[in-house]
C-alpha positions as protocol buffer text, in pm:
chain_id: "A"
residue {
  index: 1
  type: MET
  ca { x: 11 y: 3257 z: -1515 }
}
residue {
  index: 2
  type: LYS
  ca { x: 110 y: 3117 z: -1170 }
}
residue {
  index: 3
  type: PHE
  ca { x: 472 y: 3141 z: -1066 }
}
residue {
  index: 4
  type: SER
  ca { x: 621 y: 2921 z: -812 }
}
residue {
  index: 5
  type: PHE
  ca { x: 986 y: 3001 z: -639 }
}
residue {
  index: 6
  type: ARG
  ca { x: 969 y: 2586 z: -519 }
}
residue {
  index: 7
  type: PRO
  ca { x: 1230 y: 2385 z: -713 }
}
residue {
  index: 8
  type: THR
  ca { x: 1098 y: 2085 z: -972 }
}
residue {
  index: 9
  type: GLU
  ca { x: 1372 y: 1873 z: -865 }
}
residue {
  index: 10
  type: GLY
  ca { x: 1281 y: 1535 z: -974 }
}
residue {
  index: 11
  type: ALA
  ca { x: 1455 y: 1310 z: -660 }
}
residue {
  index: 12
  type: PHE
  ca { x: 1149 y: 1313 z: -424 }
}
residue {
  index: 13
  type: TYR
  ca { x: 921 y: 1202 z: -735 }
}
residue {
  index: 14
  type: GLU
  ca { x: 1148 y: 925 z: -815 }
}
residue {
  index: 15
  type: LEU
  ca { x: 1167 y: 833 z: -466 }
}
residue {
  index: 16
  type: PHE
  ca { x: 792 y: 843 z: -443 }
}
residue {
  index: 17
  type: THR
  ca { x: 778 y: 626 z: -761 }
}
residue {
  index: 18
  type: ARG
  ca { x: 1011 y: 399 z: -654 }
}
residue {
  index: 19
  type: ALA
  ca { x: 823 y: 333 z: -340 }
}
residue {
  index: 20
  type: ALA
  ca { x: 469 y: 268 z: -507 }
}
residue {
  index: 21
  type: LYS
  ca { x: 638 y: 21 z: -742 }
}
residue {
  index: 22
  type: ASN
  ca { x: 741 y: -193 z: -452 }
}
residue {
  index: 23
  type: LEU
  ca { x: 360 y: -187 z: -352 }
}
residue {
  index: 24
  type: VAL
  ca { x: 266 y: -359 z: -683 }
}
residue {
  index: 25
  type: ARG
  ca { x: 569 y: -606 z: -627 }
}
residue {
  index: 26
  type: GLY
  ca { x: 429 y: -671 z: -287 }
}
residue {
  index: 27
  type: THR
  ca { x: 45 y: -748 z: -446 }
}
residue {
  index: 28
  type: GLU
  ca { x: 170 y: -940 z: -705 }
}
residue {
  index: 29
  type: LEU
  ca { x: 352 y: -1142 z: -450 }
}
residue {
  index: 30
  type: LEU
  ca { x: 27 y: -1186 z: -232 }
}
residue {
  index: 31
  type: ASN
  ca { x: -158 y: -1305 z: -572 }
}
residue {
  index: 32
  type: GLU
  ca { x: 92 y: -1568 z: -630 }
}
residue {
  index: 33
  type: LEU
  ca { x: -49 y: -1736 z: -300 }
}
residue {
  index: 34
  type: ALA
  ca { x: -354 y: -1845 z: -459 }
}
residue {
  index: 35
  type: LEU
  ca { x: -143 y: -2029 z: -748 }
}
residue {
  index: 36
  type: PRO
  ca { x: -160 y: -2411 z: -671 }
}
residue {
  index: 37
  type: GLY
  ca { x: 190 y: -2574 z: -563 }
}
residue {
  index: 38
  type: VAL
  ca { x: 324 y: -2225 z: -454 }
}
residue {
  index: 39
  type: ASP
  ca { x: 637 y: -2200 z: -253 }
}
residue {
  index: 40
  type: VAL
  ca { x: 461 y: -1984 z: 49 }
}
residue {
  index: 41
  type: GLN
  ca { x: 805 y: -1929 z: 245 }
}
residue {
  index: 42
  type: SER
  ca { x: 967 y: -1797 z: -86 }
}
residue {
  index: 43
  type: VAL
  ca { x: 694 y: -1555 z: -131 }
}
residue {
  index: 44
  type: SER
  ca { x: 696 y: -1443 z: 238 }
}
residue {
  index: 45
  type: GLU
  ca { x: 1099 y: -1424 z: 201 }
}
residue {
  index: 46
  type: ARG
  ca { x: 1054 y: -1234 z: -126 }
}
residue {
  index: 47
  type: LEU
  ca { x: 817 y: -999 z: 47 }
}
residue {
  index: 48
  type: THR
  ca { x: 1033 y: -915 z: 331 }
}
residue {
  index: 49
  type: GLU
  ca { x: 1332 y: -822 z: 87 }
}
residue {
  index: 50
  type: VAL
  ca { x: 1092 y: -560 z: -98 }
}
residue {
  index: 51
  type: GLU
  ca { x: 972 y: -429 z: 268 }
}
residue {
  index: 52
  type: HIS
  ca { x: 1349 y: -372 z: 328 }
}
residue {
  index: 53
  type: ASP
  ca { x: 1373 y: -211 z: 15 }
}
residue {
  index: 54
  type: SER
  ca { x: 1134 y: 21 z: 88 }
}
residue {
  index: 55
  type: ASP
  ca { x: 1244 y: 84 z: 434 }
}
residue {
  index: 56
  type: GLN
  ca { x: 1564 y: 213 z: 251 }
}
residue {
  index: 57
  type: ILE
  ca { x: 1369 y: 415 z: -3 }
}
residue {
  index: 58
  type: THR
  ca { x: 1201 y: 582 z: 283 }
}
residue {
  index: 59
  type: HIS
  ca { x: 1515 y: 659 z: 462 }
}
residue {
  index: 60
  type: GLU
  ca { x: 1672 y: 831 z: 130 }
}
residue {
  index: 61
  type: LEU
  ca { x: 1374 y: 1009 z: 123 }
}
residue {
  index: 62
  type: TYR
  ca { x: 1417 y: 1131 z: 487 }
}
residue {
  index: 63
  type: LYS
  ca { x: 1751 y: 1205 z: 448 }
}
residue {
  index: 64
  type: LYS
  ca { x: 1681 y: 1428 z: 131 }
}
residue {
  index: 65
  type: ILE
  ca { x: 1437 y: 1607 z: 323 }
}
residue {
  index: 66
  type: ASN
  ca { x: 1666 y: 1730 z: 569 }
}
residue {
  index: 67
  type: SER
  ca { x: 1922 y: 1804 z: 326 }
}
residue {
  index: 68
  type: THR
  ca { x: 1699 y: 2016 z: 79 }
}
residue {
  index: 69
  type: PHE
  ca { x: 1665 y: 2413 z: 165 }
}
residue {
  index: 70
  type: ILE
  ca { x: 1365 y: 2445 z: -39 }
}
residue {
  index: 71
  type: THR
  ca { x: 1163 y: 2136 z: -113 }
}
residue {
  index: 72
  type: PRO
  ca { x: 903 y: 2100 z: -411 }
}
residue {
  index: 73
  type: PHE
  ca { x: 608 y: 2107 z: -167 }
}
residue {
  index: 74
  type: ASP
  ca { x: 573 y: 2113 z: 182 }
}
residue {
  index: 75
  type: ARG
  ca { x: 828 y: 1908 z: 376 }
}
residue {
  index: 76
  type: GLU
  ca { x: 573 y: 1802 z: 643 }
}
residue {
  index: 77
  type: ASP
  ca { x: 358 y: 1650 z: 366 }
}
residue {
  index: 78
  type: ILE
  ca { x: 650 y: 1495 z: 173 }
}
residue {
  index: 79
  type: TYR
  ca { x: 742 y: 1306 z: 507 }
}
residue {
  index: 80
  type: ARG
  ca { x: 367 y: 1201 z: 536 }
}
residue {
  index: 81
  type: LEU
  ca { x: 359 y: 1064 z: 228 }
}
residue {
  index: 82
  type: GLY
  ca { x: 680 y: 884 z: 224 }
}
residue {
  index: 83
  type: SER
  ca { x: 555 y: 727 z: 566 }
}
residue {
  index: 84
  type: LEU
  ca { x: 221 y: 622 z: 451 }
}
residue {
  index: 85
  type: LEU
  ca { x: 372 y: 470 z: 144 }
}
residue {
  index: 86
  type: ASP
  ca { x: 601 y: 289 z: 372 }
}
residue {
  index: 87
  type: ASP
  ca { x: 294 y: 186 z: 581 }
}
residue {
  index: 88
  type: VAL
  ca { x: 117 y: 2 z: 315 }
}
residue {
  index: 89
  type: MET
  ca { x: 440 y: -205 z: 233 }
}
residue {
  index: 90
  type: ASP
  ca { x: 468 y: -311 z: 614 }
}
residue {
  index: 91
  type: HIS
  ca { x: 100 y: -425 z: 614 }
}
residue {
  index: 92
  type: LEU
  ca { x: 136 y: -636 z: 286 }
}
residue {
  index: 93
  type: GLU
  ca { x: 461 y: -787 z: 414 }
}
residue {
  index: 94
  type: ALA
  ca { x: 268 y: -891 z: 762 }
}
residue {
  index: 95
  type: VAL
  ca { x: 5 y: -1065 z: 539 }
}
residue {
  index: 96
  type: GLY
  ca { x: 233 y: -1274 z: 341 }
}
residue {
  index: 97
  type: ASN
  ca { x: 448 y: -1377 z: 690 }
}
residue {
  index: 98
  type: LEU
  ca { x: 150 y: -1469 z: 864 }
}
residue {
  index: 99
  type: LEU
  ca { x: -2 y: -1679 z: 590 }
}
residue {
  index: 100
  type: TYR
  ca { x: 348 y: -1873 z: 614 }
}
residue {
  index: 101
  type: LEU
  ca { x: 386 y: -1877 z: 979 }
}
residue {
  index: 102
  type: TYR
  ca { x: 61 y: -1983 z: 1047 }
}
residue {
  index: 103
  type: GLY
  ca { x: 51 y: -2241 z: 777 }
}
residue {
  index: 104
  type: LEU
  ca { x: -285 y: -2144 z: 651 }
}
residue {
  index: 105
  type: THR
  ca { x: -189 y: -2204 z: 294 }
}
residue {
  index: 106
  type: LYS
  ca { x: -175 y: -2588 z: 367 }
}
residue {
  index: 107
  type: LEU
  ca { x: -588 y: -2541 z: 412 }
}
residue {
  index: 108
  type: PRO
  ca { x: -772 y: -2691 z: 98 }
}
residue {
  index: 109
  type: SER
  ca { x: -832 y: -2330 z: 12 }
}
residue {
  index: 110
  type: LEU
  ca { x: -826 y: -1971 z: 143 }
}
residue {
  index: 111
  type: PRO
  ca { x: -1158 y: -1789 z: 176 }
}
residue {
  index: 112
  type: ARG
  ca { x: -1261 y: -1626 z: -145 }
}
residue {
  index: 113
  type: GLU
  ca { x: -1334 y: -1305 z: 15 }
}
residue {
  index: 114
  type: MET
  ca { x: -926 y: -1316 z: 131 }
}
residue {
  index: 115
  type: HIS
  ca { x: -849 y: -1336 z: -242 }
}
residue {
  index: 116
  type: GLU
  ca { x: -1117 y: -1055 z: -327 }
}
residue {
  index: 117
  type: LEU
  ca { x: -900 y: -831 z: -84 }
}
residue {
  index: 118
  type: VAL
  ca { x: -581 y: -894 z: -213 }
}
residue {
  index: 119
  type: ASN
  ca { x: -762 y: -817 z: -583 }
}
residue {
  index: 120
  type: VAL
  ca { x: -868 y: -482 z: -445 }
}
residue {
  index: 121
  type: LEU
  ca { x: -497 y: -422 z: -279 }
}
residue {
  index: 122
  type: ASP
  ca { x: -353 y: -488 z: -618 }
}
residue {
  index: 123
  type: GLN
  ca { x: -597 y: -251 z: -812 }
}
residue {
  index: 124
  type: GLN
  ca { x: -493 y: 21 z: -541 }
}
residue {
  index: 125
  type: ALA
  ca { x: -110 y: -55 z: -583 }
}
residue {
  index: 126
  type: ARG
  ca { x: -164 y: -14 z: -959 }
}
residue {
  index: 127
  type: LEU
  ca { x: -318 y: 325 z: -948 }
}
residue {
  index: 128
  type: THR
  ca { x: -85 y: 455 z: -683 }
}
residue {
  index: 129
  type: ALA
  ca { x: 213 y: 359 z: -876 }
}
residue {
  index: 130
  type: GLU
  ca { x: 53 y: 530 z: -1171 }
}
residue {
  index: 131
  type: ALA
  ca { x: -31 y: 861 z: -992 }
}
residue {
  index: 132
  type: MET
  ca { x: 318 y: 924 z: -838 }
}
residue {
  index: 133
  type: PRO
  ca { x: 488 y: 1046 z: -1135 }
}
residue {
  index: 134
  type: ARG
  ca { x: 214 y: 1270 z: -1176 }
}
residue {
  index: 135
  type: LEU
  ca { x: 295 y: 1474 z: -854 }
}
residue {
  index: 136
  type: LYS
  ca { x: 544 y: 1647 z: -1023 }
}
residue {
  index: 137
  type: SER
  ca { x: 271 y: 1853 z: -1258 }
}
residue {
  index: 138
  type: MET
  ca { x: 13 y: 1798 z: -999 }
}
residue {
  index: 139
  type: LYS
  ca { x: -230 y: 1714 z: -1310 }
}
residue {
  index: 140
  type: ASP
  ca { x: -467 y: 1471 z: -1371 }
}
residue {
  index: 141
  type: LEU
  ca { x: -463 y: 1348 z: -1016 }
}
residue {
  index: 142
  type: GLU
  ca { x: -840 y: 1339 z: -903 }
}
residue {
  index: 143
  type: ASP
  ca { x: -947 y: 1025 z: -1073 }
}
residue {
  index: 144
  type: TYR
  ca { x: -685 y: 873 z: -883 }
}
residue {
  index: 145
  type: TRP
  ca { x: -792 y: 940 z: -530 }
}
residue {
  index: 146
  type: ILE
  ca { x: -1177 y: 904 z: -629 }
}
residue {
  index: 147
  type: GLU
  ca { x: -1112 y: 517 z: -752 }
}
residue {
  index: 148
  type: CYS
  ca { x: -881 y: 481 z: -441 }
}
residue {
  index: 149
  type: ASN
  ca { x: -1148 y: 604 z: -233 }
}
residue {
  index: 150
  type: ARG
  ca { x: -1407 y: 359 z: -402 }
}
residue {
  index: 151
  type: LEU
  ca { x: -1186 y: 80 z: -393 }
}
residue {
  index: 152
  type: GLU
  ca { x: -1125 y: 128 z: -16 }
}
residue {
  index: 153
  type: ASN
  ca { x: -1491 y: 87 z: 40 }
}
residue {
  index: 154
  type: GLU
  ca { x: -1533 y: -231 z: -205 }
}
residue {
  index: 155
  type: GLY
  ca { x: -1258 y: -366 z: 23 }
}
residue {
  index: 156
  type: ASP
  ca { x: -1442 y: -279 z: 341 }
}
residue {
  index: 157
  type: GLN
  ca { x: -1730 y: -491 z: 193 }
}
residue {
  index: 158
  type: ALA
  ca { x: -1510 y: -784 z: 137 }
}
residue {
  index: 159
  type: TYR
  ca { x: -1369 y: -756 z: 482 }
}
residue {
  index: 160
  type: ARG
  ca { x: -1713 y: -778 z: 625 }
}
residue {
  index: 161
  type: MET
  ca { x: -1816 y: -1080 z: 422 }
}
residue {
  index: 162
  type: LEU
  ca { x: -1486 y: -1259 z: 519 }
}
residue {
  index: 163
  type: LEU
  ca { x: -1576 y: -1196 z: 896 }
}
residue {
  index: 164
  type: VAL
  ca { x: -1890 y: -1322 z: 834 }
}
residue {
  index: 165
  type: ARG
  ca { x: -1731 y: -1652 z: 682 }
}
residue {
  index: 166
  type: LEU
  ca { x: -1475 y: -1656 z: 953 }
}
residue {
  index: 167
  type: PHE
  ca { x: -1750 y: -1676 z: 1220 }
}
residue {
  index: 168
  type: SER
  ca { x: -1995 y: -1883 z: 1014 }
}
residue {
  index: 169
  type: GLY
  ca { x: -1855 y: -2216 z: 1190 }
}
residue {
  index: 170
  type: GLU
  ca { x: -1697 y: -2322 z: 875 }
}
residue {
  index: 171
  type: TYR
  ca { x: -1329 y: -2320 z: 1037 }
}
residue {
  index: 172
  type: ASP
  ca { x: -1205 y: -2424 z: 1353 }
}
residue {
  index: 173
  type: ALA
  ca { x: -1148 y: -2152 z: 1656 }
}
residue {
  index: 174
  type: LEU
  ca { x: -779 y: -2172 z: 1617 }
}
residue {
  index: 175
  type: THR
  ca { x: -812 y: -2129 z: 1224 }
}
residue {
  index: 176
  type: VAL
  ca { x: -1064 y: -1850 z: 1276 }
}
residue {
  index: 177
  type: LEU
  ca { x: -811 y: -1664 z: 1524 }
}
residue {
  index: 178
  type: LYS
  ca { x: -536 y: -1689 z: 1266 }
}
residue {
  index: 179
  type: MET
  ca { x: -749 y: -1577 z: 940 }
}
residue {
  index: 180
  type: LYS
  ca { x: -885 y: -1280 z: 1154 }
}
residue {
  index: 181
  type: GLU
  ca { x: -517 y: -1146 z: 1214 }
}
residue {
  index: 182
  type: VAL
  ca { x: -455 y: -1172 z: 846 }
}
residue {
  index: 183
  type: ALA
  ca { x: -789 y: -1019 z: 739 }
}
residue {
  index: 184
  type: ASP
  ca { x: -718 y: -728 z: 997 }
}
residue {
  index: 185
  type: GLU
  ca { x: -392 y: -679 z: 800 }
}
residue {
  index: 186
  type: LEU
  ca { x: -545 y: -672 z: 460 }
}
residue {
  index: 187
  type: GLU
  ca { x: -805 y: -443 z: 566 }
}
residue {
  index: 188
  type: ALA
  ca { x: -542 y: -217 z: 703 }
}
residue {
  index: 189
  type: ALA
  ca { x: -342 y: -243 z: 402 }
}
residue {
  index: 190
  type: CYS
  ca { x: -670 y: -115 z: 195 }
}
residue {
  index: 191
  type: ASP
  ca { x: -687 y: 186 z: 443 }
}
residue {
  index: 192
  type: ALA
  ca { x: -318 y: 284 z: 435 }
}
residue {
  index: 193
  type: PHE
  ca { x: -392 y: 308 z: 41 }
}
residue {
  index: 194
  type: GLU
  ca { x: -659 y: 559 z: 97 }
}
residue {
  index: 195
  type: HIS
  ca { x: -461 y: 760 z: 350 }
}
residue {
  index: 196
  type: VAL
  ca { x: -198 y: 769 z: 40 }
}
residue {
  index: 197
  type: ALA
  ca { x: -460 y: 892 z: -193 }
}
residue {
  index: 198
  type: ASN
  ca { x: -608 y: 1131 z: 77 }
}
residue {
  index: 199
  type: THR
  ca { x: -275 y: 1299 z: 118 }
}
residue {
  index: 200
  type: VAL
  ca { x: -177 y: 1326 z: -252 }
}
residue {
  index: 201
  type: GLU
  ca { x: -550 y: 1532 z: -260 }
}
residue {
  index: 202
  type: THR
  ca { x: -425 y: 1759 z: 26 }
}
residue {
  index: 203
  type: ILE
  ca { x: -92 y: 1821 z: -128 }
}
residue {
  index: 204
  type: ALA
  ca { x: -274 y: 1867 z: -496 }
}
residue {
  index: 205
  type: VAL
  ca { x: -542 y: 2121 z: -315 }
}
residue {
  index: 206
  type: LYS
  ca { x: -243 y: 2284 z: -175 }
}
residue {
  index: 207
  type: GLU
  ca { x: -59 y: 2340 z: -465 }
}
residue {
  index: 208
  type: SER
  ca { x: -310 y: 2426 z: -697 }
}
């Protein structure tokens, strides 16, 4: 039987779970942008509110790290995981803000591939939110990081097809530049979710 001197204090896991639930809220808001007659400014503002809440969670996490003598697992890994979760939220907020500021939702429709990328992000967010509470037991996590990595590959494919669409001549040059910036943020969010999953894998291997 393995014995550990590390505490099982729940505060860190609760903060990770709260941060991951905010990512689900973020992708839900991005999905609203596909709805007819959506108030894009409202979606952008609510995304900013969720991002600010995520920042607060990250600050709470850092304070907890600095005030805890013995952490549940390596404090460097706790710091990294918290930072990476925050990175995902930053990218999600950027997508909403750019779509609003650039007026891209006034187009007849956004490219199908853009919606496909948001769908991938939504799946990654839900997987991540389900996985965070399991960090406490370090059990049943392998399927999470395998599926999250698979989804990242799916997102890469959608991103490449989106670039093909953008440079096909369907859109004017200025619109292409604007949508390329949004596409890059979507792809970066997919990558950031994978980085979270890879960090969870590293933690689980260390603690096994």
